[in-house]
Short mmCIF file of C-alpha atoms in Angstrom, two decimals:
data_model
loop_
_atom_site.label_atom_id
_atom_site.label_comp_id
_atom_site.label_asym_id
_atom_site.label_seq_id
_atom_site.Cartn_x
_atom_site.Cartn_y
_atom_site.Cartn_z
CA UNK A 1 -16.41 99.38 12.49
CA UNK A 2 -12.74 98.17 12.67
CA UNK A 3 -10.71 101.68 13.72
CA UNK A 4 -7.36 101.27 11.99
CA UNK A 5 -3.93 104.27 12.18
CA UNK A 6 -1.29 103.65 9.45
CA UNK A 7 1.70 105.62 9.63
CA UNK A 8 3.92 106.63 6.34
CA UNK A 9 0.50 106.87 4.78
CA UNK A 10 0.99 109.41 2.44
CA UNK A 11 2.34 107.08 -0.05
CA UNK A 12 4.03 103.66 -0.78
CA UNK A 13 3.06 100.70 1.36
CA UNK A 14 1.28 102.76 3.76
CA UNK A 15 -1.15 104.23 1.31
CA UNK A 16 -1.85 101.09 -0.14
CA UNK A 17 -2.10 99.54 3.41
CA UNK A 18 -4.58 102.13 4.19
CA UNK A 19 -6.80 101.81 0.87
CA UNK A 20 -6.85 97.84 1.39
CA UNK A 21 -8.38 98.48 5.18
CA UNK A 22 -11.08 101.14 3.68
CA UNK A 23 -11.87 98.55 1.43
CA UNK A 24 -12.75 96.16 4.02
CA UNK A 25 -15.14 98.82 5.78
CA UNK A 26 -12.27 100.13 8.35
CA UNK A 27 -12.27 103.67 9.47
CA UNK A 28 -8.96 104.80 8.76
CA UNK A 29 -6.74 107.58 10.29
CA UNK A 30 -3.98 108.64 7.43
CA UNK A 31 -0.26 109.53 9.27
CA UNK A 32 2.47 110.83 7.42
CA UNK A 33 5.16 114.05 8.44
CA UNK A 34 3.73 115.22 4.40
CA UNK A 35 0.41 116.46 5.77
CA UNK A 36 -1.05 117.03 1.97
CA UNK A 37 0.08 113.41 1.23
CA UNK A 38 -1.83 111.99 4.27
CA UNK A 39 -5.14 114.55 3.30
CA UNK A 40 -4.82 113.34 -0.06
CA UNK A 41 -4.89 109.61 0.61
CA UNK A 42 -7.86 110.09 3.76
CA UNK A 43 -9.42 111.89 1.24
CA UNK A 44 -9.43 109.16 -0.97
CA UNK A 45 -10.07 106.51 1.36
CA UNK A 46 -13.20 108.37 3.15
CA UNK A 47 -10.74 108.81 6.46
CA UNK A 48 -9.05 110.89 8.58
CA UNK A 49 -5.70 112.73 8.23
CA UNK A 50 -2.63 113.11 10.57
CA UNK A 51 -0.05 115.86 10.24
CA UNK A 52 3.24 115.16 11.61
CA UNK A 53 6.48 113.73 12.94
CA UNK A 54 4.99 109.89 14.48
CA UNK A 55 8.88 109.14 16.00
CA UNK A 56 9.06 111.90 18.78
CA UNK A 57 7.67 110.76 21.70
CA UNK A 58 5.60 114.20 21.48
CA UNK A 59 4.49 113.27 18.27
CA UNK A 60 3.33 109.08 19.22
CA UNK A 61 1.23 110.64 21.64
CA UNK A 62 -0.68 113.22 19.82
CA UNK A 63 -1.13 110.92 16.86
CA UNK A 64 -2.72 107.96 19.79
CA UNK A 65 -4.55 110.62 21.30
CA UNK A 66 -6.13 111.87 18.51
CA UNK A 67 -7.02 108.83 16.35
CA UNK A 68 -8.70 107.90 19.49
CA UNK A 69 -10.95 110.98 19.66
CA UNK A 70 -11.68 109.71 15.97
CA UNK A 71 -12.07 106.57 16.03
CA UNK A 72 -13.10 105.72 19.80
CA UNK A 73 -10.74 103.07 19.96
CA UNK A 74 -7.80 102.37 18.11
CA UNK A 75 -8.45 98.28 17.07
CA UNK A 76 -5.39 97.94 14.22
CA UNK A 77 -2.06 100.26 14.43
CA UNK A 78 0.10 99.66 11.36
CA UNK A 79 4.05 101.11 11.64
CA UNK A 80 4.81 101.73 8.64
CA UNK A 81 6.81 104.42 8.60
CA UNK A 82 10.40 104.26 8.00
CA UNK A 83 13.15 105.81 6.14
CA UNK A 84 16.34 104.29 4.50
CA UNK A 85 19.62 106.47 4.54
CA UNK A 86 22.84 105.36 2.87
CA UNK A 87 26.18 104.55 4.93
CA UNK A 88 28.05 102.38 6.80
CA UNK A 89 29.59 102.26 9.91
CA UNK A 90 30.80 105.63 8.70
CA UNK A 91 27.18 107.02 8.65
CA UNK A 92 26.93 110.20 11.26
CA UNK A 93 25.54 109.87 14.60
CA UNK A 94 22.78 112.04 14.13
CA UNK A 95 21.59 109.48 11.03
CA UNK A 96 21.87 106.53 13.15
CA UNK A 97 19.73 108.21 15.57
CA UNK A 98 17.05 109.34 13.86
CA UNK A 99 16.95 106.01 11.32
CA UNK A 100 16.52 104.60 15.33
CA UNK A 101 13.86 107.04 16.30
CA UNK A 102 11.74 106.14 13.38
CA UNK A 103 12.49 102.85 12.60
CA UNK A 104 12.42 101.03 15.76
CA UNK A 105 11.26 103.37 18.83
CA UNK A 106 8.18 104.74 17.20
CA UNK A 107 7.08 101.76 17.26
CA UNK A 108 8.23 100.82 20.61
CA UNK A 109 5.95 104.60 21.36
CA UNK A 110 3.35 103.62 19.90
CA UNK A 111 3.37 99.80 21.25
CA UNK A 112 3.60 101.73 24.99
CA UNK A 113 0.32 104.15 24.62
CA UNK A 114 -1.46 101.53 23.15
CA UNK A 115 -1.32 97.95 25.16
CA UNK A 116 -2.42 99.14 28.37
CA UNK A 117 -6.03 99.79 26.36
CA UNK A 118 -5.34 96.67 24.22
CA UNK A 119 -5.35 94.33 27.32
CA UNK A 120 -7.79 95.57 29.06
CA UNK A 121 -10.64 94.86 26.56
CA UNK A 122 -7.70 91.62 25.75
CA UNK A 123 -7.60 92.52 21.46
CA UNK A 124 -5.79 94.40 19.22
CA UNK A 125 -3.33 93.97 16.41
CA UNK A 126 -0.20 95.56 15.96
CA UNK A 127 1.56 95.27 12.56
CA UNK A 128 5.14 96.46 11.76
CA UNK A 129 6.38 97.25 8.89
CA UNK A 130 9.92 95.48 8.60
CA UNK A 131 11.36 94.58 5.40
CA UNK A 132 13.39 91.27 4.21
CA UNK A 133 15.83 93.91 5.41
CA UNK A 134 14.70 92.88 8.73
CA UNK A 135 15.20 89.24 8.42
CA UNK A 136 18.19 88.97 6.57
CA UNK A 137 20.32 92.32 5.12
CA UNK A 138 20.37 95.36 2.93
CA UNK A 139 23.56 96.03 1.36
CA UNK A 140 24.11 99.86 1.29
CA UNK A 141 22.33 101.13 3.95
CA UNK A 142 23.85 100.15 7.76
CA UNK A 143 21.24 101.87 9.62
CA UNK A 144 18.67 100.41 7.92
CA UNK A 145 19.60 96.81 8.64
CA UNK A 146 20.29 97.35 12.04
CA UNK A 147 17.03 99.36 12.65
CA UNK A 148 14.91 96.86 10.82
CA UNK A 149 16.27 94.01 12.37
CA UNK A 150 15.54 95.45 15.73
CA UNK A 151 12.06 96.45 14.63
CA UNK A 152 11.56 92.52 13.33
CA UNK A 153 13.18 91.73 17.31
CA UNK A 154 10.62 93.81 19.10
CA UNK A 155 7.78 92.77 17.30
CA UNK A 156 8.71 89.00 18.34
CA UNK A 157 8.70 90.52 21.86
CA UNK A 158 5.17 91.37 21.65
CA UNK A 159 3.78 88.42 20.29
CA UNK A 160 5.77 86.34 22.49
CA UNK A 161 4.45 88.65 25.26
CA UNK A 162 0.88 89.08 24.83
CA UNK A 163 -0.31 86.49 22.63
CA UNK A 164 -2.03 84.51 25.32
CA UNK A 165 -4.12 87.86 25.77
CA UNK A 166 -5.16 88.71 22.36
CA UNK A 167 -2.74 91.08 21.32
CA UNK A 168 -2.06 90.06 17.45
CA UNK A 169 1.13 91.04 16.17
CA UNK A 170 2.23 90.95 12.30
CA UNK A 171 5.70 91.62 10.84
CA UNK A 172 5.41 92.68 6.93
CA UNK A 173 8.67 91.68 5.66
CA UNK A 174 9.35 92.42 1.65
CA UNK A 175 12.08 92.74 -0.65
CA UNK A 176 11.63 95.66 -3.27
CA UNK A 177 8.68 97.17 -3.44
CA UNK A 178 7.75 100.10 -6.21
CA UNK A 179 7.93 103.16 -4.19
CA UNK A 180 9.77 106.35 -3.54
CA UNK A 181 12.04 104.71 -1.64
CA UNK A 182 12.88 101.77 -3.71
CA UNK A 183 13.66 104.78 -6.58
CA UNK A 184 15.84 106.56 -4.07
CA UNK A 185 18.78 103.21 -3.90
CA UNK A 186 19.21 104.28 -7.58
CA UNK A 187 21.33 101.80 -9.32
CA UNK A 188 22.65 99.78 -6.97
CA UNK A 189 19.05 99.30 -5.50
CA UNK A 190 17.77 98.71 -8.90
CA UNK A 191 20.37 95.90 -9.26
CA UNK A 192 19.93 94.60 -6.23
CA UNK A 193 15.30 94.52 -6.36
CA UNK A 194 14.44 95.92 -9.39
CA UNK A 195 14.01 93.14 -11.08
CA UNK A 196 11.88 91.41 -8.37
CA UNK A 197 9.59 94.68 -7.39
CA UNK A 198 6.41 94.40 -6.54
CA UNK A 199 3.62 96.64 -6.58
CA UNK A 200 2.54 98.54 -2.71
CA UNK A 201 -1.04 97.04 -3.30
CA UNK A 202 0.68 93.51 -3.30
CA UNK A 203 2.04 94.07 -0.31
CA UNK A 204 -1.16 94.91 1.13
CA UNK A 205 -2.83 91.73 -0.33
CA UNK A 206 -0.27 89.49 1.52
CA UNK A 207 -1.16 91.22 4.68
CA UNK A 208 -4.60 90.39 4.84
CA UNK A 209 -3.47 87.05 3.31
CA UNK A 210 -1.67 86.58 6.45
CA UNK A 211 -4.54 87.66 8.69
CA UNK A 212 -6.98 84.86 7.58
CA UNK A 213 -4.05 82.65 8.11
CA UNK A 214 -3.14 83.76 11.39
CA UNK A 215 0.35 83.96 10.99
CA UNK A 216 3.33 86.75 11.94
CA UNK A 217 5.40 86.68 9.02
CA UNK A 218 4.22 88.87 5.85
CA UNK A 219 6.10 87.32 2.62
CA UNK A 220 5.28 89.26 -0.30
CA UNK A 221 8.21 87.37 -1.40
CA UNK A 222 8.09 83.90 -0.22
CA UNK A 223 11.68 83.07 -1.54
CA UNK A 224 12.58 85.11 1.74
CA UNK A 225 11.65 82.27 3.82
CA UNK A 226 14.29 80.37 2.14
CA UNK A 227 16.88 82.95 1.81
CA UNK A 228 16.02 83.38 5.90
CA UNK A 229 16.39 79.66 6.32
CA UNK A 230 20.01 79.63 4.57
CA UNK A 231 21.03 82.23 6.95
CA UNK A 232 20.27 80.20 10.46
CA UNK A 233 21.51 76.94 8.97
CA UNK A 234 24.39 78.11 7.07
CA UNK A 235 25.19 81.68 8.01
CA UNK A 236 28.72 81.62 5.87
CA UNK A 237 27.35 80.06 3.05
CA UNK A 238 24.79 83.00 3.37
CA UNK A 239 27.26 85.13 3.93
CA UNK A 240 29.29 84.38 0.84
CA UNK A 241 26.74 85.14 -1.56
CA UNK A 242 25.72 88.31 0.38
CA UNK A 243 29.35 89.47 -0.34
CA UNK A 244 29.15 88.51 -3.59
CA UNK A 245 26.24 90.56 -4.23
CA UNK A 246 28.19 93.16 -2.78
CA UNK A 247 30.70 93.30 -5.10
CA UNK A 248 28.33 92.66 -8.55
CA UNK A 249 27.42 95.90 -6.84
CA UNK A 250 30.69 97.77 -6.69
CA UNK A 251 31.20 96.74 -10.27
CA UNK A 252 27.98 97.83 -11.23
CA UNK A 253 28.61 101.18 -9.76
CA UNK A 254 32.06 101.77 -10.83
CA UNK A 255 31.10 101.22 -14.39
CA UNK A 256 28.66 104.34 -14.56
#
């Protein structure tokens, strides 16, 4: 039986992500820093839950370490966790920080306990969760751009790395998705991916879409690919409609 950790699984992505791997006969170990959100989905899914923070180096470790003593052997570690704060460049340092801590170095963390296993026995999978955010922008939020892009950067690192000796690596990269933190942008987020939400268990789909495919790049929304395109070909043209989307924004915002 495929042993699988999801992080953020108390909800969203990650609790669909988690219900999709139960479904396919995985044994699942439930993260999330809500403890009754992770019991209630592990519950649900026949698994196991895990209290607490998964960014901390301290907390990485005791999640590895004890999924292990679960499941024997970790075979699929989804990081999904993430959060999305507001700001700009104005954005405190002790956001920035933490948006890093979660976003991008639990994930490095977790990457770190687990490969040394991985390539001995020469398998296991490793799937971030990114965003478009990752890939091309996401007006609003600074740290969140930044972070996911450097999430998207080091999971190219490891499947440029370790390919050749079996590590799989997966980067789930869509635009909105109907969850808490899609409702959290308010407005502006509204305007910006209401219209083209999708549901968490879509998400999910795509990933194991991806799987039998073999390929690295999760497109819930496959217009990304061509949005992502525009951007390496013709970054100002890209550019100029980002800004313009910026200001529809703006507008949006000021007339409230």
């Amino acid at each position: 039986m495929t042993g699988v950790v999801v992080t953020g699984g108390g909800g969203g992505i990650g609790a669909a992500l988690a219900r999709r791997f139960a479904a396919d006969g995985a044994q699942v170990v439930v993260a999330d820093l809500d403890g009754d959100k992770a019991a209630e989905v592990a519950k649900e899914v026949g698994g196991t839950a895990f209290a607490g923070d998964v960014a901390s180096p301290e907390g990485v470790a005791r999640l590895v370490e004890s999924a292990r003593g679960t499941l024997g052997e970790i075979d699929v570690f989804c990081a999904n966790a993430g959060i999305a704060p507001f700001g700009g460049a104005e954005s405190g340092e002790e956001m920035w920080a933490r948006t890093w801590e979660v976003n991008v170095m639990s994930h490095v963390r977790a990457a770190n306990l687990l490969l040394p296993a991985w390539l001995e026995r020469g398998k296991g999978h490793f799937v971030a969760t990114v965003s478009a955010a990752g890939l091309l922008t996401s007006l609003g939020s600074a740290p969140y751009s930044v972070t996911k892009h450097g999430a998207l950067a080091f999971a190219e690192w490891l499947s440029a790395t370790y390919r050749h000796r079996g590590i799989t690596v997966q980067a789930i990269c869509p635009q909105g998705v109907r969850t808490a933190m899609l409702e959290s942008t308010g407005t502006a987020g509204q305007l910006l991916m209401g219209a083209s939400a999708i549901e968490p268990e879509q998400v999910a789909d795509a990933l194991f879409a991806a799987i039998e495919e073999k390929r690295f790049l999760v497109l819930p929304h496959p217009e990304v690919a061509g949005y992502y395109a525009v951007r390496a070909t013709d970054t100002d043209r890209w550019l100029g409609g980002m800004n313009k989307l910026q200001r529809k924004v703006e507008e949006a915002v000021g007339e409230l």
